[in-house]
Each structure stands twice: as structure tokens, then as C-alpha cells.
Coordinates of C-alpha atoms and ligand atoms in Angstrom, one line a residue:
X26 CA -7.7 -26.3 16.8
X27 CA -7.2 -22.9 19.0
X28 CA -5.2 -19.8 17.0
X29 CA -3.1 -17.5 18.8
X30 CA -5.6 -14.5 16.4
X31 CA -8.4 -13.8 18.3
X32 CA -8.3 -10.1 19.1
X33 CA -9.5 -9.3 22.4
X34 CA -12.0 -6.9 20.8
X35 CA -13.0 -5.9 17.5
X36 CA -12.1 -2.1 17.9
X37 CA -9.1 -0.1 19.4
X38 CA -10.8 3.4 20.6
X39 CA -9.3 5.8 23.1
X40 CA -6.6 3.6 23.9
X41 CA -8.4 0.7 24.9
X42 CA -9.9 -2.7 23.3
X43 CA -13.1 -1.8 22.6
X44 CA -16.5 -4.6 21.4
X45 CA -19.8 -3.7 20.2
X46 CA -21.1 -7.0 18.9
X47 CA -24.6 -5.1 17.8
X48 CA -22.3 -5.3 14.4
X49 CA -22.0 -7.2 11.3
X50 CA -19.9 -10.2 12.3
X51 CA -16.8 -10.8 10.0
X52 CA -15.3 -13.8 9.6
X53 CA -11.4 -14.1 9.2
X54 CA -9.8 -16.7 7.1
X55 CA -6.7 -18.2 7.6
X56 CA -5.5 -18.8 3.2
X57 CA -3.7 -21.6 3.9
X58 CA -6.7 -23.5 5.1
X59 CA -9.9 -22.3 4.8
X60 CA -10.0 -21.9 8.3
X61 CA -11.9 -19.7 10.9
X62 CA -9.3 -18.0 13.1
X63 CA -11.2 -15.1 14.4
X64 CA -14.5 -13.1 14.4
X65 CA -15.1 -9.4 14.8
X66 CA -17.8 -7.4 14.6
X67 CA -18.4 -4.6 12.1
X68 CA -18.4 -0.6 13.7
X69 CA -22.2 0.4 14.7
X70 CA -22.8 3.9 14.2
X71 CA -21.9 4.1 17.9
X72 CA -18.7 2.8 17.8
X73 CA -17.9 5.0 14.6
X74 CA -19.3 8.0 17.0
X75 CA -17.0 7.3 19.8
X76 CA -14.2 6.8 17.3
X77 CA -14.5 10.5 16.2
X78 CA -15.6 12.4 19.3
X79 CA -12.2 10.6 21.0
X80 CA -10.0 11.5 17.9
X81 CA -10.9 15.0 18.1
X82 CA -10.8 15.2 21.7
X83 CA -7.0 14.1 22.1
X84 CA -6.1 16.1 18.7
X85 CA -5.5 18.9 20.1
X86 CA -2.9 18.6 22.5
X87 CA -1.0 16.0 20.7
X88 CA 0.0 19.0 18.2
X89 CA 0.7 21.4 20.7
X90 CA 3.4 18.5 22.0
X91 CA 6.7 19.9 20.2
X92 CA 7.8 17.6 17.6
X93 CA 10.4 15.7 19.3
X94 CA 8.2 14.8 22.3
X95 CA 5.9 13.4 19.5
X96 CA 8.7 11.5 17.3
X97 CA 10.1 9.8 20.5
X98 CA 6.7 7.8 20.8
X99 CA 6.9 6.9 17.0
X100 CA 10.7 5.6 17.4
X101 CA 9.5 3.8 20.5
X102 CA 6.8 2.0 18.5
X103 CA 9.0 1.2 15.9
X104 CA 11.8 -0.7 18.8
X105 CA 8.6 -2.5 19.9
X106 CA 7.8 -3.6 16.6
X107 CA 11.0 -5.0 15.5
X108 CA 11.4 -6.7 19.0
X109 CA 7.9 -8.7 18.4
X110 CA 8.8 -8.9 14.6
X111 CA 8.3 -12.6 15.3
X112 CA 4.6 -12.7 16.3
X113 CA 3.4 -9.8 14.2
X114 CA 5.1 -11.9 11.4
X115 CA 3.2 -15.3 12.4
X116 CA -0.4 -13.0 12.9
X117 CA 0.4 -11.2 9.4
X118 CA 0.6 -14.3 7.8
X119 CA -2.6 -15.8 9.3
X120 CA -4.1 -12.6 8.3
X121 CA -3.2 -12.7 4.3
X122 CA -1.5 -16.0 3.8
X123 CA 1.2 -14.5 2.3
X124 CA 4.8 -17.0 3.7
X125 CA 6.5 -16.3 7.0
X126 CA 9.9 -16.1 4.6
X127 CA 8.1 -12.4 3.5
X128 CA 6.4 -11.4 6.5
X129 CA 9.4 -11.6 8.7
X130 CA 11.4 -9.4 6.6
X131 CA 8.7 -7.1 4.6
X132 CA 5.4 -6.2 7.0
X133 CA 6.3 -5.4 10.8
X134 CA 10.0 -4.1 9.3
X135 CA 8.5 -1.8 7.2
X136 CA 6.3 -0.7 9.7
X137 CA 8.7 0.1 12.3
X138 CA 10.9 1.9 9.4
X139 CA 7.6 4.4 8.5
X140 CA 7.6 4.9 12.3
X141 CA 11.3 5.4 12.8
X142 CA 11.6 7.8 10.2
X143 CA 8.4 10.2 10.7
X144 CA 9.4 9.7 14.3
X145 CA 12.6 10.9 13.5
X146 CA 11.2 13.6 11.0
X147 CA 9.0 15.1 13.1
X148 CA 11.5 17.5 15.1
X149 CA 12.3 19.0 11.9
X150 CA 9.3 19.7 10.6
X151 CA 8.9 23.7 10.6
X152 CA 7.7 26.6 8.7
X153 CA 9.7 29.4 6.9
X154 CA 10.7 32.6 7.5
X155 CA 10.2 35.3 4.3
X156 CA 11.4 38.8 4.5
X157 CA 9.7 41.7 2.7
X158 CA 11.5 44.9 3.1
X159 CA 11.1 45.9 6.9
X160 CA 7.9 43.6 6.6
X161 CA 8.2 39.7 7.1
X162 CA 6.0 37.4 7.4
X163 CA 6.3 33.2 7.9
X164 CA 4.6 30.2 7.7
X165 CA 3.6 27.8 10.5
X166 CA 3.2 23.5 9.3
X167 CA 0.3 23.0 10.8
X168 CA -1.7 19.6 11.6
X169 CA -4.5 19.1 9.4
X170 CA -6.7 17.4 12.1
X171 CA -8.5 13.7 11.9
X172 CA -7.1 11.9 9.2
X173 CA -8.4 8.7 8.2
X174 CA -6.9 5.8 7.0
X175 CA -8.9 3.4 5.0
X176 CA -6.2 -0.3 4.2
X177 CA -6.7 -2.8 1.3
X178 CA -6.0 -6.3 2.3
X179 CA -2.7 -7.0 1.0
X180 CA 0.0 -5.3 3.2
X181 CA -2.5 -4.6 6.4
X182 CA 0.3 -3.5 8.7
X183 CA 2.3 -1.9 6.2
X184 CA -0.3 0.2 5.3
X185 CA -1.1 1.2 8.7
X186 CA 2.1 1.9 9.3
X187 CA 2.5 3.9 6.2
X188 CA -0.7 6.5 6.9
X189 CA -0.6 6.2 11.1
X190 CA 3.3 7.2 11.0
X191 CA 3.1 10.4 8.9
X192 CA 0.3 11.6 10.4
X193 CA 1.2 11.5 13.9
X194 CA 4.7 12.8 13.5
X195 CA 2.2 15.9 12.0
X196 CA 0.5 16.2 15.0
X197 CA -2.8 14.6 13.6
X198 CA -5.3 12.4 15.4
X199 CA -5.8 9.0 12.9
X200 CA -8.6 6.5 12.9
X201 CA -7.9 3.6 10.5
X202 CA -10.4 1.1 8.8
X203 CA -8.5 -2.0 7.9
X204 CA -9.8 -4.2 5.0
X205 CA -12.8 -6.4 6.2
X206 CA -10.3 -9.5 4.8
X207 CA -7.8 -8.6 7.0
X208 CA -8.8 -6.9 10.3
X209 CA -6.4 -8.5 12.6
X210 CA -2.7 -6.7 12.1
X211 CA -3.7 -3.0 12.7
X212 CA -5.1 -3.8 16.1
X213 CA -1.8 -4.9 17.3
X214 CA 0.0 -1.9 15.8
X215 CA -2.6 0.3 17.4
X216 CA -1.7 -1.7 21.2
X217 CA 2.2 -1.2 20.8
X218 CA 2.0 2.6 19.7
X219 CA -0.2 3.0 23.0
X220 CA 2.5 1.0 24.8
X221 CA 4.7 3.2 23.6
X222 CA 3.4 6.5 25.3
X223 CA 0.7 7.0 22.7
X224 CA -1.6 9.6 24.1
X225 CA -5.4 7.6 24.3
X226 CA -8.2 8.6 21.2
X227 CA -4.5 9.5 18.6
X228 CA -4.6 6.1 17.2
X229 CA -7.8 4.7 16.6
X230 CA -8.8 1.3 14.7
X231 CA -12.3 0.4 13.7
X232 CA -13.5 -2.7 11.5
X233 CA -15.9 -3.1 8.9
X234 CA -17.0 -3.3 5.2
X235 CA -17.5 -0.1 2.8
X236 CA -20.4 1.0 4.5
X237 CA -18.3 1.9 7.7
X238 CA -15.8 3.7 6.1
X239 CA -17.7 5.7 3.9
X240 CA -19.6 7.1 7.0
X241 CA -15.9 8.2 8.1
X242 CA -15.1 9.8 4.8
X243 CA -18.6 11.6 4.5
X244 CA -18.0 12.9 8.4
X245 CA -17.8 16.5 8.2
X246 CA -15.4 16.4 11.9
X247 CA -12.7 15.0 9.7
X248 CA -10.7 16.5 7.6
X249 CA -8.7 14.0 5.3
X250 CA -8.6 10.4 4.0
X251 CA -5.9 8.1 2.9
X252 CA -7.1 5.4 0.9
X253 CA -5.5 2.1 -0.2
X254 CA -7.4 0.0 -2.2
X255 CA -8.6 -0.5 -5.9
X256 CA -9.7 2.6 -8.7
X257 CA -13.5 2.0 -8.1
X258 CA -13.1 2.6 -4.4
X259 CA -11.1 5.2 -4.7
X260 CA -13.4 7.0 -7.2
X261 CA -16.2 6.8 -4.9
X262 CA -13.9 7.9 -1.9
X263 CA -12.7 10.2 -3.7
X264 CA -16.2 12.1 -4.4
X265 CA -17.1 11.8 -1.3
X266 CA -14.2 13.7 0.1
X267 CA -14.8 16.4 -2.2
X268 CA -18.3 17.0 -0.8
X269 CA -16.3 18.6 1.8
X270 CA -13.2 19.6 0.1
X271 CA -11.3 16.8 2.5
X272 CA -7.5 16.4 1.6
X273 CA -7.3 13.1 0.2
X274 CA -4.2 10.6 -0.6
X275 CA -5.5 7.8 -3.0
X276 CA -3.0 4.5 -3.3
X277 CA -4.8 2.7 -6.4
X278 CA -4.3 0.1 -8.5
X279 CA -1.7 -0.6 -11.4
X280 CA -1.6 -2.4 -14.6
X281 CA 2.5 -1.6 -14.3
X282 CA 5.1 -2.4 -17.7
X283 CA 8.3 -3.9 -17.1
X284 CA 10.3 -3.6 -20.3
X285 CA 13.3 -5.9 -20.7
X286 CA 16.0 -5.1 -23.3
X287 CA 17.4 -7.3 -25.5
X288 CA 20.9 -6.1 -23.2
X289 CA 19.5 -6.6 -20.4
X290 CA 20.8 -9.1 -17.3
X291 CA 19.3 -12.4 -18.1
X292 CA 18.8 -13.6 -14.4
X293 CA 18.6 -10.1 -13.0
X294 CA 16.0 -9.3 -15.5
X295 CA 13.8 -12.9 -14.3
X296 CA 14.7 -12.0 -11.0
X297 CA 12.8 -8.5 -11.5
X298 CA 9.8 -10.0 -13.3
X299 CA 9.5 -12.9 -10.2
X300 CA 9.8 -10.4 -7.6
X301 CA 7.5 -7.9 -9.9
X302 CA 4.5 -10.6 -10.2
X303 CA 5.0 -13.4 -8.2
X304 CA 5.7 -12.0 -4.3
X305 CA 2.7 -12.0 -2.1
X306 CA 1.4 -14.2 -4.8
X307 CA 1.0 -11.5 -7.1
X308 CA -0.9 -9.4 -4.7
X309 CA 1.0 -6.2 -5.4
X310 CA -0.4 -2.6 -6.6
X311 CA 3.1 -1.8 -8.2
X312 CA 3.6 -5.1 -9.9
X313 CA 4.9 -4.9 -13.1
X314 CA 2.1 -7.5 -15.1
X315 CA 3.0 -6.7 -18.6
X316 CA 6.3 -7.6 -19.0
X317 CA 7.7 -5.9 -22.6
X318 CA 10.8 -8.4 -23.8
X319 CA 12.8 -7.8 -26.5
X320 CA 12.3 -9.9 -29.6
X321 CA 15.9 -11.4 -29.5
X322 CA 15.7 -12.0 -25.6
X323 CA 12.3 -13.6 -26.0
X324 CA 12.8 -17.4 -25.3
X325 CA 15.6 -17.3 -23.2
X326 CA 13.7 -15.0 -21.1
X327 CA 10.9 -17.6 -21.4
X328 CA 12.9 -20.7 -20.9
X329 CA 14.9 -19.4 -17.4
X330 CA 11.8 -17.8 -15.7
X331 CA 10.0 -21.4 -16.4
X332 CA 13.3 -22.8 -15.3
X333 CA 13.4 -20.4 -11.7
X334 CA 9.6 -20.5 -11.3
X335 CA 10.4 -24.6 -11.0
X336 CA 11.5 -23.9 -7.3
X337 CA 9.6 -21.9 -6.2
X338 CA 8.7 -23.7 -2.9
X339 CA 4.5 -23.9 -2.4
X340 CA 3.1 -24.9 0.3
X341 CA 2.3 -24.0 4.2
X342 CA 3.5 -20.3 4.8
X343 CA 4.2 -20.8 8.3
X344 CA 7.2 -23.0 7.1
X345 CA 10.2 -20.6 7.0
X346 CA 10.9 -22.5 3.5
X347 CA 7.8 -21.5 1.6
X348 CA 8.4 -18.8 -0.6
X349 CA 4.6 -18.6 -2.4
X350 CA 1.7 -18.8 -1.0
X351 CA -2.0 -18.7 -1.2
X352 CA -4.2 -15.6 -2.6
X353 CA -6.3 -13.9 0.4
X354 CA -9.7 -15.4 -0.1
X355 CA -11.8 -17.9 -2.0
X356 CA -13.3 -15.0 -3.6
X357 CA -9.6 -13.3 -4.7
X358 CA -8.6 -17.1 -6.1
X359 CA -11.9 -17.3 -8.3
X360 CA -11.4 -13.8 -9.9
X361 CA -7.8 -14.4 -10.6
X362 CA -8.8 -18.1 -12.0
X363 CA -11.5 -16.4 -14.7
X364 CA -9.1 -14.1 -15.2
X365 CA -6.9 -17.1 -16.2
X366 CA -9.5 -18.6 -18.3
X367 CA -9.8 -15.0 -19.9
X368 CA -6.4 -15.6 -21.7
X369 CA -6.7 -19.2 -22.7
X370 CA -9.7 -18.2 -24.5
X371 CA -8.1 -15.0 -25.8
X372 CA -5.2 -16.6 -27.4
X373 CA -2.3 -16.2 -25.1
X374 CA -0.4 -18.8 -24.9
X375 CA -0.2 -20.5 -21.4
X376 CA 3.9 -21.1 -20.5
X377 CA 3.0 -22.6 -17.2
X378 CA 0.7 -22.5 -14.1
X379 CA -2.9 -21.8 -14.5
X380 CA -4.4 -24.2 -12.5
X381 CA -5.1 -24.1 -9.0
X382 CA -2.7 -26.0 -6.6
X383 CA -3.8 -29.4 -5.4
X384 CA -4.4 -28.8 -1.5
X385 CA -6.2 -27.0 0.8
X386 CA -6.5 -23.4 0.9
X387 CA -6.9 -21.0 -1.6
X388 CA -3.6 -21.6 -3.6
X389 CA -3.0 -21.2 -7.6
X390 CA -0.1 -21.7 -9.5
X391 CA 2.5 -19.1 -10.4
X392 CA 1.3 -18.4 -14.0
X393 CA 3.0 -17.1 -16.9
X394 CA 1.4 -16.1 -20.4
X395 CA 3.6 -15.2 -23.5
X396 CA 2.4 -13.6 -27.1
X397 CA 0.0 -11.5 -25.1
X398 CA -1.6 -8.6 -27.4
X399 CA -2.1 -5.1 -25.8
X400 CA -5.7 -5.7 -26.8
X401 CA -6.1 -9.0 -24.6
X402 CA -8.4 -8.8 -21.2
X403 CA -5.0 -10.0 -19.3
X404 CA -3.2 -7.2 -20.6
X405 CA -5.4 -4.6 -19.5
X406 CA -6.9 -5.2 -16.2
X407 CA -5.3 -5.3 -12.7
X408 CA -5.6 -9.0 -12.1
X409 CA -3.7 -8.7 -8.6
X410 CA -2.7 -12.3 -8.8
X411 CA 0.0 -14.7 -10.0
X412 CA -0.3 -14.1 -13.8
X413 CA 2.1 -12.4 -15.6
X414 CA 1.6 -11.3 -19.4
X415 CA 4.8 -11.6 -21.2
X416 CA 4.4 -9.2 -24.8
X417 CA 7.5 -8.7 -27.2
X418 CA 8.7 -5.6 -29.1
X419 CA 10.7 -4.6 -31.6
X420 CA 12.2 -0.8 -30.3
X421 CA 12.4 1.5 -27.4
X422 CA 9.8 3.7 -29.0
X423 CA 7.4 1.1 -29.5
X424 CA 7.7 -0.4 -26.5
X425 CA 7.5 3.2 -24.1
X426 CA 4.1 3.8 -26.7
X427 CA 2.6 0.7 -25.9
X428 CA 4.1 1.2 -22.3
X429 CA 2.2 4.1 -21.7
X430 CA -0.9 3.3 -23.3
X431 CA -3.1 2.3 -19.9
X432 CA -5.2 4.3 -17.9
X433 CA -3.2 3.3 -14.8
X434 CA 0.1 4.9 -13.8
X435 CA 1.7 3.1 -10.4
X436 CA 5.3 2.2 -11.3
X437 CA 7.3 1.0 -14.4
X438 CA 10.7 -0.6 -15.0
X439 CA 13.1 -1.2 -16.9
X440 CA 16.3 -3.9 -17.3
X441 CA 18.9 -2.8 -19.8
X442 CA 22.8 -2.3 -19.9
X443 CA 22.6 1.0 -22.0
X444 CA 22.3 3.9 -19.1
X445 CA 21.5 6.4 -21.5
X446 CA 18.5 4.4 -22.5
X447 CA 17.8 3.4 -19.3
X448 CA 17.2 7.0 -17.8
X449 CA 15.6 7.9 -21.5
X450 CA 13.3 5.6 -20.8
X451 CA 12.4 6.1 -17.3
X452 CA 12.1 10.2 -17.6
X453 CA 9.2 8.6 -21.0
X454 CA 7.1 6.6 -18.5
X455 CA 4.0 8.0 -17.2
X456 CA 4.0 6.5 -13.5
X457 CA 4.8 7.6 -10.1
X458 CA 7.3 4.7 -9.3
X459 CA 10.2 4.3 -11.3
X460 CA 12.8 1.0 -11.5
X461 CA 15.9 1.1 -13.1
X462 CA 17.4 -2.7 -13.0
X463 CA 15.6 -3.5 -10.3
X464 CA 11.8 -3.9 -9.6
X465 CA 9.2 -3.5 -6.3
X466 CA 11.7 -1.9 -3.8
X467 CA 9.9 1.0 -1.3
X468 CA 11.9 2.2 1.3
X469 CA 10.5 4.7 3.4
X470 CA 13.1 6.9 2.5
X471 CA 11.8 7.1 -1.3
X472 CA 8.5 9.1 -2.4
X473 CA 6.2 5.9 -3.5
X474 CA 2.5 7.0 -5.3
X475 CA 1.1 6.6 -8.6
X476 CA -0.1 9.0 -11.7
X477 CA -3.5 8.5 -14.1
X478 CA -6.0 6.4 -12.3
X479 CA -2.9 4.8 -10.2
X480 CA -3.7 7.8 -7.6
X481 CA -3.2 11.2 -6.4
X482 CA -0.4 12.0 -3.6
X483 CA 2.3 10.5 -2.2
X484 CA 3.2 8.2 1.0
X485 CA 6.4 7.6 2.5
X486 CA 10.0 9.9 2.3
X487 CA 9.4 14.0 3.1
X488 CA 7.0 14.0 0.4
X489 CA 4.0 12.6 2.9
X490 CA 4.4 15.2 5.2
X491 CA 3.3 17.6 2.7
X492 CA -0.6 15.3 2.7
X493 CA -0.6 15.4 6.3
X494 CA -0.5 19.1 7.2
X495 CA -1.1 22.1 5.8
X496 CA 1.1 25.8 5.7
X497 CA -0.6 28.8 7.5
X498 CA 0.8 32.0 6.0
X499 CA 1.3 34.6 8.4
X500 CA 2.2 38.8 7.6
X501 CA 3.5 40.8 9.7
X502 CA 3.5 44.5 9.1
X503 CA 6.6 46.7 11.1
X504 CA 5.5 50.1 9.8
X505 CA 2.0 51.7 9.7
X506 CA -0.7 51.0 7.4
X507 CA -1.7 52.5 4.6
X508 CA -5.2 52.5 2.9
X509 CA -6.6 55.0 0.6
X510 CA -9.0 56.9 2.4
Ligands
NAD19 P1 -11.0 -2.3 -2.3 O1 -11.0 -1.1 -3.1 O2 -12.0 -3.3 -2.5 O3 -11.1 -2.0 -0.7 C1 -10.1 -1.1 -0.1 C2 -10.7 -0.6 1.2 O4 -11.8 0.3 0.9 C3 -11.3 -1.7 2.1 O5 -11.0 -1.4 3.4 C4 -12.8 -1.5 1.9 O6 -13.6 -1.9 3.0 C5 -12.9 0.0 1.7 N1 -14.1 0.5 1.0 C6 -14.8 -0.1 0.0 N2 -15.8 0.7 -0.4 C7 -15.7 1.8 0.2 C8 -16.5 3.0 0.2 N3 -17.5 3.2 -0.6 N4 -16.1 4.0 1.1 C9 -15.0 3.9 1.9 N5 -14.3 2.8 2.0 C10 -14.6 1.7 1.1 O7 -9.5 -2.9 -2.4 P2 -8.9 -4.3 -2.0 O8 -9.6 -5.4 -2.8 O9 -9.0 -4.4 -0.5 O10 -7.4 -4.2 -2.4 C11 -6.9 -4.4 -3.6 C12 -6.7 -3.2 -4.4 O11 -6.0 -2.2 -3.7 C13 -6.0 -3.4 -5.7 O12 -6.6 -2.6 -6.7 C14 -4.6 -2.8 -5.4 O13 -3.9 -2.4 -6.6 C15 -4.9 -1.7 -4.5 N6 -3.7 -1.4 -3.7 C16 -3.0 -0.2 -4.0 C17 -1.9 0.0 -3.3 C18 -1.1 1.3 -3.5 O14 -0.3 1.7 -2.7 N7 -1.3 2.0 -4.6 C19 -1.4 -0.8 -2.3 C20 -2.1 -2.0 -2.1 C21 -3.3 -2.3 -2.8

């Protein structure tokens, strides 16, 4: 059987497809099946050379462009994209496996919004003007230079989208690394922004494993990195950008709370801790895997998400009807099963799933633990699959304590009728993304980033534009100067 993935080259480099199979081959794996649906080769030092030198050569005049010249490429990328929402639906979801029922309404979408708001942003993006007496003096927003964008393998044209938007509409040059897993979706982002008028060498995209983007981030020519991925990357990444005092952005992961209220919206409160563990099977930095419910809540809570979790429909995720699907890899699936095990053998006590699904592919079931302790394995480490840990409390207090009591900081909810509480609660939580009767929403519009290990910066909403360029503080003088001798 032929797929419609095969890139026609592993790299995107000066605006053009670009091969070098000197490299590492990588093999990519349709979830579903198991299947080989591509190849690409790995960045040589070569191609990682030409990468740079063509970044750097095109930086320059992009940011001279004025900012509207450069926003009206963005917004025509983001047209593009949600004209062909279709196929880069269909190629995202041979990428991760995650269903065609999210894809088509939460990858190429979100993309084109980043896009279509930078692009729209970047007109307005100015310094200030400060008077001083007669003096004055102003500052200019300035592009930072070659950014790099390094993607984890769960949202690959999201995140693409998310670093490549920003920093263009900052007059940046961009070279991104997708996740080895998933290497397919940025290319295609990458060929419509060039459609769109993108100046050749401002939107580059290179494959391969850690090796190849850590020679980007220890490259003194550029100057910051954006990286998605998991807290002992980013550590490392993070290190190696300070060698050189590189700006950084670091998405990590989450071990997230989710506390429901005793008050709280029965359904709308399931509905929260579904969407909060169970979309993209679990595969979610900001997911909210320890789920705090209220002692008197407890097995009702229990009994309706067992009840809801019933249809969920598993299966192909091509089928527009499939709403779960398979975890990335063989590899992903096997850590999230010991994980599993973990519990069992801990003493949690298993409500349902836990076993893998009976068919090809790289499918387990949506899982659900209750009488987790804060102590247990499940309750402290980023699974980044379909388990959720399900612990009960007694007050507010306790539960914010024991809430906050992670080295992670990503996002944290809460479902409650009480608004006082509600917005008591929130203003306690130490995390960057906040949900108040709701769970896992990120518009573009919204700051989204984490606190504690969960990261440092922020993508997305005005906020970004702050990581992707840097003030230059200009004084000028109207009088004479003065010095003492
Ligand atoms: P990962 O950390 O294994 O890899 C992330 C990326 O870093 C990959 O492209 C990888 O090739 C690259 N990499 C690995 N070592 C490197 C090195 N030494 N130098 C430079 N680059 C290196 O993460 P993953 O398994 O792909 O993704 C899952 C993790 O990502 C989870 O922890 C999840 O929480 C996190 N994540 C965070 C966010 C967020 O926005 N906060 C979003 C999605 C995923």
C-alpha cells in the first residue's frame, strides 16, 4: 500500500526541498498500524551549515520589510492553511495517529490562527517614545535574529505554527527541528508560507534526533531557541543556551491538578477531566492528570466518567467517527503500559482501561485510577498517556496544598459553582495556565506557558512578541553636554 506522506525531501532550506541522504535514516510510523509511510534522512553537518548560512543571509532584509508587508505573508499562509485544512488534517493524523475528528478542527486551524494573528500583530509592533525635559529618548522592537524552533511530537504543526508565526511577524529568520516521530507536518507548513510570498532561507525545516538540534542550539550564529518537549530536554537545552546567553522559550512538561468541587457541574466537570486526559490520547503537556474530587462528589464523579468513557469510539482515526486513538509509537505505548502496571502494584485501584486495545497499532485503553495517594509513581510523573489519577479531598486548603505540591507548574483547573472560590483558588495555584470551569482551551489570543519545571516564557497572545525581539534604548541629547572636566 502507497501513502500520500512521502515528502519530496527530507529538509526545507532556502525555500526549496532539499535531500542529503548521507544522514541517519528515520523511519515514520503511521500509529494506527505499525506501518512505514515515509523515510527521511537525519541533517549532516552540511545540511545543518546551509540551514544557518541561508537563515542569516535572508534575515536581514526580512526586518527591514515594514511590518505590514511582513504580516500580509503570515495572513496569506494562514488562508492557505485553512483552504488545505483537509489534507494537512489527513497527513497530521498519519503523522501522530491522533483521529481525523481532532485534527480537522485543532492542528492546521490553530496554525493558521498563530499565523493570522502575528500576521496581523506585526504592523503594530513599535517602540516608545520617553520624554526627559528637553531630552527624549525611545526605544526601537528590534528582531532578535535566528531563532530556532525545536517541536515535540504531539502537536507537530501546531507547534510550528506557534514558534514560526511570532517570530516572523518579529522580523526573525527561523529554522525548526521537528520531533524525529513526527517529521512530516512542518515541511508542508514550511511549502505554503513560501507559497505565500515567504522570502527563501526565513523558514527553514531540518530533521533529526537530539544530536541535530543541539548542534543548532550550541551554534554561536543563532541567537535564540524555542523548545517544546519534555523537562530533561529542556534542562540540557537550556544549558546549552546559556553558554552563549541565547534567549530561550522552554514549553515543558506538566503533572497538572484538576480540582472538582463537591458543587461543581457533574457532566461539565467529566467533560473537563475527558477533554483534560483523554484527547490526543492523553498526549497533552497541560493535561490535568491528577484529578482532586471532593469526597461527597466522589462516586458519582466515578460512576458517569466510566459511564461517558463507554463511548468513546476507538478505532481507525481516519474515520471521521473515531474520537480516540492510538499513542505515537511502540515505544510511547510501552512506557505509558509500565506506567499502568506502576499503579496496580502501588495500590490504586484500576476503574477501567489499562490494557492495551485488541488490534493493530499502538492503541491502549482510556484508563482511569481512583484512591490514588500523592505519594504513588502515577501521581507524580508526566505519564503523557491515557491515565488519569483520580485523588479525593476533604477542603479547598487541602486540596490547593496538595495541588501545588509538584515540581511542575503547566496549567491547573478548577470546576465549582462558588465564584469567589473559584477565583480564590485560581489566584493559589502555582502554574502558568489557568481553567476556571473549563479545561485545555489555547487560543492564540491567550498567553499559554508554564511556571517551576513546566518552563520559562510564554507563546501565543502579545506576550510572545516580547521572546521574539528585543528593545534597543535610544537617548537623545537637545542641549550640550556636560562633563566635569
Ligand atoms: P523530548 O524532550 O524527548 O523531545 C523534544 C524535542 O527535543 C525533539 O525534537 C528532540 O529531538 C529534541 N531533543 C532531544 N534532545 C535534545 C538535545 N540534547 N538538544 C536539542 N534538542 C533535543 O519530548 P517529546 O517526547 O518529543 O515530547 C513529549 C514532551 O513534550 C512531554 O514532556 C510534554 O509534556 C512536552 N510538551 C510540552 C508542551 C508545552 O507546550 N509545554 C507541548 C507539547 C509537549
Amino acid at each position: 500500500m502507497s501513502y500520500p506522506t512521502q515528502p519530496t525531501a527530507s529538509h526545507f532550506i532556502n525555500g526549496a526541498y532539499v535531500e542529503d541522504t548521507g544522514g541517519t535514516p528515520i523511519e515514520v510510523m503511521y500509529p494506527a498500524t505499525g506501518a512505514v509511510i515515509a523515510s527521511v534522512h537525519a541533517a549532516t553537518p552540511a545540511i545543518v551549515e546551509q540551514a544557518i548560512t541561508s537563515a542569516r543571509a535572508a534575515q536581514g532584509a526580512w526586518s527591514a520589510l515594514s511590518g505590514t508587508d511582513r504580516g500580509r505573508i503570515l495572513r496569506r499562509a494562514a488562508d492557505m492553511m485553512r483552504e488545505r485544512n483537509h489534507d494537512l488534517s489527513v497527513l497530521e493524523t498519519y503523522d501522530t495517529g491522533k483521529p481525523y475528528q481532532e485534527t480537522s478542527v485543532a492542528d492546521a486551524t490553530s496554525g493558521a490562527d498563530a499565523l493570522e494573528y502575528f500576521g496581523g500583530l506585526a504592523a503594530t509592533l513599535t517602540g516608545e517614545h520617553i520624554q526627559l525635559g528637553e531630552d527624549w529618548a525611545y526605544t526601537r522592537r528590534e528582531a532578535l535574529g535566528l531563532c530556532v524552533g525545536i517541536g515535540a511530537w504531539n502537536y507537530p504543526t501546531q507547534i510550528t505554527c506557534w514558534k514560526g508565526a511570532p517570530a516572523l511577524a518579529c522580523g526573525n529568520a527561523m529554522i525548526f527541528k521537528p520531533s524525529e516521530t513526527t517529521p512530516l507536518c512542518a515541511l508542508k507548513v514550511a511549502e505554503i508560507l513560501h507559497e505565500a510570498g515567504l522570502p527563501a532561507g526565513l523558514y527553514n525545516v531540518i530533521q533529526g534526533m537530539g544530536e541535530v538540534g543541539g548542534a543548532l542550539v550550541c551554534d554561536p550564529r543563532v541567537d535564540k531557541v524555542s523548545l517544546t518537549g519534555s523537562v530533561p530536554t529542556g534542562r540540557k537545552v537550556y544549558a546549552a543556551a546559556a553558554a552563549e546567553i541565547k534567549h530561550v522559550t522552554m514549553e515543558l512538561g506538566g503533572k497538572s491538578p484538576l480540582l472538582i468541587f463537591d458543587d461543581a457541574d457533574l457532566d461539565n466537570a467529566v467533560s473537563g477531566a475527558i477533554l483534560g486526559n483523554f484527547y490526543s490520547s492523553g498526549q497533552v503537556c497541560s493535561n490535568g492528570t491528577r484529578v482532586f474530587v471532593q469526597k461527597g462528589i466522589k462516586e458519582a464523579f466515578l460512576a458517569r466518567l466510566t459511564e461517558r468513557l463507554g463511548q468513546a469510539v476507538i478505532g481507525d482515526p481516519l474515520d471521521p467517527a473515531t474520537s480516540f486513538g492510538p499513542m505515537v509509537s511502540q515505544r510511547q505505548m510501552e512506557i505509558v503500559h509500565s506506567y499502568i502496571a506502576k499503579g496496580v502494584e502501588e495500590g490504586a485501584r484500576l476503574v477501567t482501561g489499562g490494557a492495551r486495545v485488541e488490534r493493530e497499532g499502538f492503541f491502549l485503553q482510556p484508563t482511569v485510577f481512583a484512591d490514588v495517594s500523592d505519594d504513588m509513581t502515577i501521581a507524580r510523573e508526566e505519564i503523557f498517556g491515557p491515565v488519569m489519577a483520580v485523588l479525593d479531598f476533604d477542603t479547598e486548603e487541602e486540596a490547593l496544598a496538595r495541588a501545588n505540591a509538584t515540581e511542575f507548574g503547566l496549567s491547573a483547573g478548577v470546576f465549582t459553582c462558588d465564584l469567589a472560590r473559584a477565583h480564590r483558588v485560581v489566584a493559589g495555584f502555582e502554574a502558568g495556565t489557568c481553567f476556571i470551569n473549563s479545561y485545555n482551551d489555547a487560543p492564540v489570543e491567550v498567553p499559554f506557558g508554564g511556571s517551576k519545571l513546566s518552563g520559562v516564557g510564554r507563546e501565543n497572545a502579545k506576550a510572545a512578541i516580547e521572546h521574539y525581539s528585543q528593545l534597543k534604548s535610544v537617548y537623545v541629547r537637545m542641549g550640550n553636554m556636560e562633563a566635569p572636566y
